[in-house]
């Protein structure tokens, strides 16, 4: 590495690349520095189990990447990014063999819901019609919304707990379970404020763009971003762990695609003692235990809706899902965990040898837990897919510390860059005029530890880059 730069980005996840692309588009000279030999952070695809079986290391289904306000503006298709759209974004099976599906069509979805059908139709027709007007506000820092009335209407519901929202809006137990399946992506207890927002946003996206994933693996997102970034003139350096800012080339700004714990380990940052204390008190959320399977056959779900869904949520009563998501925050391990399952090869056979399949699943665990959840996860799948265990050729497991070893941003196995409760949703990592800025005017934070938080959408990097551009470069480029 040599020469002077306008911006150096540390970390090559989607947010790091989003920041680099935005600043390169503005005509700046930038570089991305990655500690690993491969780019992407948790957005990677590797042959973990056996040759020819392609598994996503962390993220696997990417509705937010497909619907990202920033990524949608980029010519990523020109760089090989193809999207696969399962017929059903997600499904939720029940113990009686029935299942509900989140179809792209709201009416088709509602027809399954019995007494809740009319209410679901009215609610999501309205929310979907408002989404374009509020998406940029939801996927960004606190600001005055462009459409305040629409945002207020959405916000009143989004600030509710998932439990209160489900119990006040739906009369059927199965409908509440169906909503919980999406809301539990928050990795928070479902009685916490704002957990309803996760269920609302994910269902809205299910009805607008679906829950797609990249053909060939999640790593294709990074491949496309990397190719486009370098086409714009950006530089990429791998195998370099940044320990001291002084070891880097001179740059006017530095954008850190890192969480607070890694940032505090870097020397040469001119932070105030009060800001360091605030970063040190940043809260991380629950971890995950993840399994990848090489399979002889597709997962043999009993219900056809599950066989057509890219993602399947498993939890066989509302109480069971609530208990699972609450226990992990009290350092307890649920015997019947809420489980997320993805089955890519049903829709993308390029990810496995001919006639074979892959499976991907995880459950939430206490942060940093090394408990083996293999049996609990496979037992949950077996209820909805009898004979699943007989399909397993090989499994590869990663507990929370092992996931952090693969990607240090997954602190304690936390895939969201920090707890996403109301106190850390819009003001993460600290309550600051701009959450991306720091007391050192050269330094910006662009990771999922800034708004809007976890998910493969690049919006944290985009907003941080805009802040850096405004503070340092806009006037001289006018």
mmCIF file of N, CA, C and O in Angstrom, residues 7-65:
data_model
loop_
_atom_site.group_PDB
_atom_site.id
_atom_site.type_symbol
_atom_site.label_atom_id
_atom_site.label_comp_id
_atom_site.label_asym_id
_atom_site.label_seq_id
_atom_site.Cartn_x
_atom_site.Cartn_y
_atom_site.Cartn_z
ATOM 1 N N UNK A 7 -10.082 8.577 1.152
ATOM 2 C CA UNK A 7 -10.771 7.761 2.154
ATOM 3 C C UNK A 7 -10.219 6.346 2.125
ATOM 4 O O UNK A 7 -10.045 5.764 1.054
ATOM 5 N N UNK A 8 -9.955 5.815 3.299
ATOM 6 C CA UNK A 8 -9.601 4.412 3.450
ATOM 7 C C UNK A 8 -10.708 3.742 4.255
ATOM 8 O O UNK A 8 -11.094 4.235 5.319
ATOM 9 N N UNK A 9 -11.221 2.650 3.728
ATOM 10 C CA UNK A 9 -12.278 1.896 4.396
ATOM 11 C C UNK A 9 -11.665 0.631 4.974
ATOM 12 O O UNK A 9 -11.005 -0.129 4.258
ATOM 13 N N UNK A 10 -11.869 0.407 6.258
ATOM 14 C CA UNK A 10 -11.337 -0.781 6.930
ATOM 15 C C UNK A 10 -12.473 -1.787 7.087
ATOM 16 O O UNK A 10 -13.419 -1.556 7.832
ATOM 17 N N UNK A 11 -12.381 -2.884 6.359
ATOM 18 C CA UNK A 11 -13.427 -3.900 6.383
ATOM 19 C C UNK A 11 -14.149 -3.962 5.052
ATOM 20 O O UNK A 11 -14.512 -2.927 4.479
ATOM 21 N N UNK A 12 -14.354 -5.192 4.547
ATOM 22 C CA UNK A 12 -14.888 -5.353 3.191
ATOM 23 C C UNK A 12 -16.248 -6.029 3.149
ATOM 24 O O UNK A 12 -16.580 -6.707 2.191
ATOM 25 N N UNK A 13 -17.048 -5.830 4.203
ATOM 26 C CA UNK A 13 -18.417 -6.318 4.151
ATOM 27 C C UNK A 13 -19.257 -5.451 3.222
ATOM 28 O O UNK A 13 -18.755 -4.492 2.612
ATOM 29 N N UNK A 14 -20.537 -5.741 3.087
ATOM 30 C CA UNK A 14 -21.403 -4.935 2.214
ATOM 31 C C UNK A 14 -21.390 -3.456 2.562
ATOM 32 O O UNK A 14 -21.460 -2.607 1.659
ATOM 33 N N UNK A 15 -21.302 -3.133 3.861
ATOM 34 C CA UNK A 15 -21.262 -1.719 4.240
ATOM 35 C C UNK A 15 -19.945 -1.063 3.842
ATOM 36 O O UNK A 15 -19.924 0.092 3.417
ATOM 37 N N UNK A 16 -18.833 -1.791 3.985
ATOM 38 C CA UNK A 16 -17.559 -1.245 3.552
ATOM 39 C C UNK A 16 -17.547 -0.975 2.062
ATOM 40 O O UNK A 16 -17.091 0.085 1.601
ATOM 41 N N UNK A 17 -18.064 -1.923 1.289
ATOM 42 C CA UNK A 17 -18.103 -1.714 -0.160
ATOM 43 C C UNK A 17 -19.089 -0.610 -0.536
ATOM 44 O O UNK A 17 -18.823 0.156 -1.472
ATOM 45 N N UNK A 18 -20.209 -0.514 0.167
ATOM 46 C CA UNK A 18 -21.165 0.560 -0.134
ATOM 47 C C UNK A 18 -20.501 1.923 0.065
ATOM 48 O O UNK A 18 -20.653 2.833 -0.758
ATOM 49 N N UNK A 19 -19.758 2.063 1.166
ATOM 50 C CA UNK A 19 -19.063 3.329 1.422
ATOM 51 C C UNK A 19 -18.031 3.603 0.336
ATOM 52 O O UNK A 19 -17.935 4.722 -0.192
ATOM 53 N N UNK A 20 -17.256 2.583 -0.030
ATOM 54 C CA UNK A 20 -16.237 2.768 -1.058
ATOM 55 C C UNK A 20 -16.819 3.124 -2.407
ATOM 56 O O UNK A 20 -16.321 4.019 -3.102
ATOM 57 N N UNK A 21 -17.882 2.432 -2.789
ATOM 58 C CA UNK A 21 -18.517 2.704 -4.080
ATOM 59 C C UNK A 21 -19.058 4.124 -4.123
ATOM 60 O O UNK A 21 -18.863 4.858 -5.112
ATOM 61 N N UNK A 22 -19.762 4.541 -3.062
ATOM 62 C CA UNK A 22 -20.346 5.882 -3.050
ATOM 63 C C UNK A 22 -19.257 6.943 -3.235
ATOM 64 O O UNK A 22 -19.410 7.876 -4.039
ATOM 65 N N UNK A 23 -18.157 6.809 -2.501
ATOM 66 C CA UNK A 23 -17.101 7.826 -2.576
ATOM 67 C C UNK A 23 -16.339 7.766 -3.895
ATOM 68 O O UNK A 23 -15.919 8.804 -4.422
ATOM 69 N N UNK A 24 -16.165 6.565 -4.444
ATOM 70 C CA UNK A 24 -15.555 6.467 -5.780
ATOM 71 C C UNK A 24 -16.451 7.123 -6.833
ATOM 72 O O UNK A 24 -15.961 7.784 -7.745
ATOM 73 N N UNK A 25 -17.752 6.932 -6.706
ATOM 74 C CA UNK A 25 -18.673 7.569 -7.645
ATOM 75 C C UNK A 25 -18.565 9.093 -7.595
ATOM 76 O O UNK A 25 -18.835 9.768 -8.592
ATOM 77 N N UNK A 26 -18.170 9.611 -6.452
ATOM 78 C CA UNK A 26 -18.010 11.058 -6.291
ATOM 79 C C UNK A 26 -16.661 11.544 -6.824
ATOM 80 O O UNK A 26 -16.364 12.745 -6.766
ATOM 81 N N UNK A 27 -15.842 10.617 -7.325
ATOM 82 C CA UNK A 27 -14.565 11.007 -7.902
ATOM 83 C C UNK A 27 -13.409 11.021 -6.920
ATOM 84 O O UNK A 27 -12.327 11.545 -7.239
ATOM 85 N N UNK A 28 -13.593 10.434 -5.734
ATOM 86 C CA UNK A 28 -12.530 10.409 -4.741
ATOM 87 C C UNK A 28 -11.611 9.209 -4.962
ATOM 88 O O UNK A 28 -11.956 8.261 -5.675
ATOM 89 N N UNK A 29 -10.463 9.249 -4.309
ATOM 90 C CA UNK A 29 -9.506 8.157 -4.369
ATOM 91 C C UNK A 29 -9.623 7.366 -3.068
ATOM 92 O O UNK A 29 -9.338 7.898 -1.988
ATOM 93 N N UNK A 30 -10.038 6.097 -3.166
ATOM 94 C CA UNK A 30 -10.315 5.309 -1.967
ATOM 95 C C UNK A 30 -9.650 3.939 -2.046
ATOM 96 O O UNK A 30 -9.277 3.460 -3.122
ATOM 97 N N UNK A 31 -9.539 3.319 -0.881
ATOM 98 C CA UNK A 31 -9.041 1.948 -0.784
ATOM 99 C C UNK A 31 -9.807 1.214 0.300
ATOM 100 O O UNK A 31 -10.217 1.815 1.303
ATOM 101 N N UNK A 32 -10.002 -0.078 0.103
ATOM 102 C CA UNK A 32 -10.611 -0.952 1.107
ATOM 103 C C UNK A 32 -9.546 -1.915 1.605
ATOM 104 O O UNK A 32 -8.850 -2.551 0.808
ATOM 105 N N UNK A 33 -9.432 -2.022 2.928
ATOM 106 C CA UNK A 33 -8.434 -2.891 3.552
ATOM 107 C C UNK A 33 -9.154 -3.964 4.352
ATOM 108 O O UNK A 33 -9.994 -3.659 5.204
ATOM 109 N N UNK A 34 -8.830 -5.213 4.085
ATOM 110 C CA UNK A 34 -9.494 -6.362 4.711
ATOM 111 C C UNK A 34 -8.454 -7.235 5.404
ATOM 112 O O UNK A 34 -7.402 -7.528 4.847
ATOM 113 N N UNK A 35 -8.776 -7.652 6.641
ATOM 114 C CA UNK A 35 -7.820 -8.479 7.394
ATOM 115 C C UNK A 35 -7.731 -9.909 6.873
ATOM 116 O O UNK A 35 -6.694 -10.555 6.973
ATOM 117 N N UNK A 36 -8.815 -10.407 6.263
ATOM 118 C CA UNK A 36 -8.852 -11.783 5.793
ATOM 119 C C UNK A 36 -8.243 -11.890 4.397
ATOM 120 O O UNK A 36 -8.011 -10.889 3.716
ATOM 121 N N UNK A 37 -8.022 -13.140 3.973
ATOM 122 C CA UNK A 37 -7.539 -13.361 2.607
ATOM 123 C C UNK A 37 -8.657 -13.264 1.589
ATOM 124 O O UNK A 37 -8.405 -13.168 0.387
ATOM 125 N N UNK A 38 -9.902 -13.308 2.058
ATOM 126 C CA UNK A 38 -11.061 -13.194 1.167
ATOM 127 C C UNK A 38 -11.948 -12.046 1.621
ATOM 128 O O UNK A 38 -12.006 -11.720 2.813
ATOM 129 N N UNK A 39 -12.641 -11.457 0.674
ATOM 130 C CA UNK A 39 -13.482 -10.296 0.954
ATOM 131 C C UNK A 39 -14.875 -10.724 1.410
ATOM 132 O O UNK A 39 -15.296 -11.841 1.186
ATOM 133 N N UNK A 40 -15.578 -9.793 2.073
ATOM 134 C CA UNK A 40 -16.996 -10.007 2.302
ATOM 135 C C UNK A 40 -17.456 -10.137 3.731
ATOM 136 O O UNK A 40 -18.656 -10.124 3.987
ATOM 137 N N UNK A 41 -16.549 -10.310 4.688
ATOM 138 C CA UNK A 41 -17.014 -10.499 6.063
ATOM 139 C C UNK A 41 -17.829 -11.775 6.175
ATOM 140 O O UNK A 41 -17.351 -12.862 5.847
ATOM 141 N N UNK A 42 -19.073 -11.653 6.626
ATOM 142 C CA UNK A 42 -19.951 -12.816 6.740
ATOM 143 C C UNK A 42 -20.682 -13.155 5.460
ATOM 144 O O UNK A 42 -21.431 -14.135 5.421
ATOM 145 N N UNK A 43 -20.478 -12.369 4.417
ATOM 146 C CA UNK A 43 -21.174 -12.614 3.143
ATOM 147 C C UNK A 43 -20.223 -13.367 2.223
ATOM 148 O O UNK A 43 -19.611 -12.802 1.317
ATOM 149 N N UNK A 44 -20.079 -14.653 2.493
ATOM 150 C CA UNK A 44 -19.169 -15.512 1.741
ATOM 151 C C UNK A 44 -19.846 -16.837 1.458
ATOM 152 O O UNK A 44 -20.738 -17.271 2.196
ATOM 153 N N UNK A 45 -19.384 -17.508 0.422
ATOM 154 C CA UNK A 45 -19.870 -18.832 0.064
ATOM 155 C C UNK A 45 -18.668 -19.753 -0.097
ATOM 156 O O UNK A 45 -17.765 -19.455 -0.886
ATOM 157 N N UNK A 46 -18.655 -20.849 0.659
ATOM 158 C CA UNK A 46 -17.529 -21.784 0.633
ATOM 159 C C UNK A 46 -18.028 -23.222 0.591
ATOM 160 O O UNK A 46 -19.161 -23.505 0.998
ATOM 161 N N UNK A 47 -17.187 -24.122 0.132
ATOM 162 C CA UNK A 47 -17.504 -25.549 0.139
ATOM 163 C C UNK A 47 -17.138 -26.101 1.518
ATOM 164 O O UNK A 47 -16.109 -26.743 1.710
ATOM 165 N N UNK A 48 -18.005 -25.877 2.477
ATOM 166 C CA UNK A 48 -17.707 -26.206 3.859
ATOM 167 C C UNK A 48 -17.765 -27.702 4.148
ATOM 168 O O UNK A 48 -16.963 -28.225 4.924
ATOM 169 N N UNK A 49 -18.733 -28.382 3.555
ATOM 170 C CA UNK A 49 -18.991 -29.772 3.934
ATOM 171 C C UNK A 49 -18.229 -30.761 3.063
ATOM 172 O O UNK A 49 -17.389 -31.519 3.547
ATOM 173 N N UNK A 50 -18.512 -30.723 1.774
ATOM 174 C CA UNK A 50 -17.901 -31.633 0.808
ATOM 175 C C UNK A 50 -17.676 -30.889 -0.500
ATOM 176 O O UNK A 50 -18.360 -29.879 -0.765
ATOM 177 N N UNK A 51 -16.768 -31.345 -1.348
ATOM 178 C CA UNK A 51 -16.569 -30.682 -2.642
ATOM 179 C C UNK A 51 -17.870 -30.588 -3.440
ATOM 180 O O UNK A 51 -18.637 -31.554 -3.519
ATOM 181 N N UNK A 52 -18.109 -29.402 -3.988
ATOM 182 C CA UNK A 52 -19.288 -29.190 -4.818
ATOM 183 C C UNK A 52 -20.504 -28.692 -4.067
ATOM 184 O O UNK A 52 -21.473 -28.233 -4.687
ATOM 185 N N UNK A 53 -20.502 -28.756 -2.727
ATOM 186 C CA UNK A 53 -21.616 -28.261 -1.916
ATOM 187 C C UNK A 53 -21.265 -26.851 -1.434
ATOM 188 O O UNK A 53 -20.352 -26.677 -0.624
ATOM 189 N N UNK A 54 -21.978 -25.856 -1.945
ATOM 190 C CA UNK A 54 -21.668 -24.461 -1.649
ATOM 191 C C UNK A 54 -22.575 -23.948 -0.534
ATOM 192 O O UNK A 54 -23.798 -23.960 -0.664
ATOM 193 N N UNK A 55 -21.943 -23.495 0.548
ATOM 194 C CA UNK A 55 -22.672 -23.048 1.727
ATOM 195 C C UNK A 55 -22.357 -21.584 2.019
ATOM 196 O O UNK A 55 -21.204 -21.154 1.910
ATOM 197 N N UNK A 56 -23.373 -20.839 2.412
ATOM 198 C CA UNK A 56 -23.174 -19.448 2.820
ATOM 199 C C UNK A 56 -22.701 -19.417 4.267
ATOM 200 O O UNK A 56 -23.317 -20.012 5.153
ATOM 201 N N UNK A 57 -21.601 -18.704 4.505
ATOM 202 C CA UNK A 57 -20.976 -18.675 5.829
ATOM 203 C C UNK A 57 -21.920 -18.101 6.885
ATOM 204 O O UNK A 57 -22.086 -18.661 7.962
ATOM 205 N N UNK A 58 -22.535 -16.970 6.607
ATOM 206 C CA UNK A 58 -23.414 -16.341 7.590
ATOM 207 C C UNK A 58 -24.751 -16.012 6.927
ATOM 208 O O UNK A 58 -25.688 -16.791 6.998
ATOM 209 N N UNK A 59 -24.837 -14.879 6.255
ATOM 210 C CA UNK A 59 -26.114 -14.487 5.654
ATOM 211 C C UNK A 59 -26.446 -15.396 4.476
ATOM 212 O O UNK A 59 -25.569 -15.829 3.736
ATOM 213 N N UNK A 60 -27.746 -15.690 4.300
ATOM 214 C CA UNK A 60 -28.137 -16.659 3.275
ATOM 215 C C UNK A 60 -29.314 -16.209 2.422
ATOM 216 O O UNK A 60 -29.381 -16.526 1.241
ATOM 217 N N UNK A 61 -30.266 -15.491 3.003
ATOM 218 C CA UNK A 61 -31.422 -14.974 2.273
ATOM 219 C C UNK A 61 -31.335 -13.456 2.325
ATOM 220 O O UNK A 61 -31.034 -12.882 3.371
ATOM 221 N N UNK A 62 -31.590 -12.779 1.217
ATOM 222 C CA UNK A 62 -31.200 -11.372 1.119
ATOM 223 C C UNK A 62 -32.297 -10.439 0.598
ATOM 224 O O UNK A 62 -32.104 -9.718 -0.381
ATOM 225 N N UNK A 63 -33.452 -10.408 1.271
ATOM 226 C CA UNK A 63 -34.488 -9.461 0.829
ATOM 227 C C UNK A 63 -34.044 -8.011 0.943
ATOM 228 O O UNK A 63 -34.391 -7.181 0.100
ATOM 229 N N UNK A 64 -33.260 -7.687 1.987
ATOM 230 C CA UNK A 64 -32.835 -6.302 2.151
ATOM 231 C C UNK A 64 -31.764 -5.905 1.146
ATOM 232 O O UNK A 64 -31.664 -4.742 0.759
ATOM 233 N N UNK A 65 -30.941 -6.862 0.713
ATOM 234 C CA UNK A 65 -29.947 -6.550 -0.313
ATOM 235 C C UNK A 65 -30.633 -6.263 -1.646
ATOM 236 O O UNK A 65 -30.288 -5.315 -2.353
#
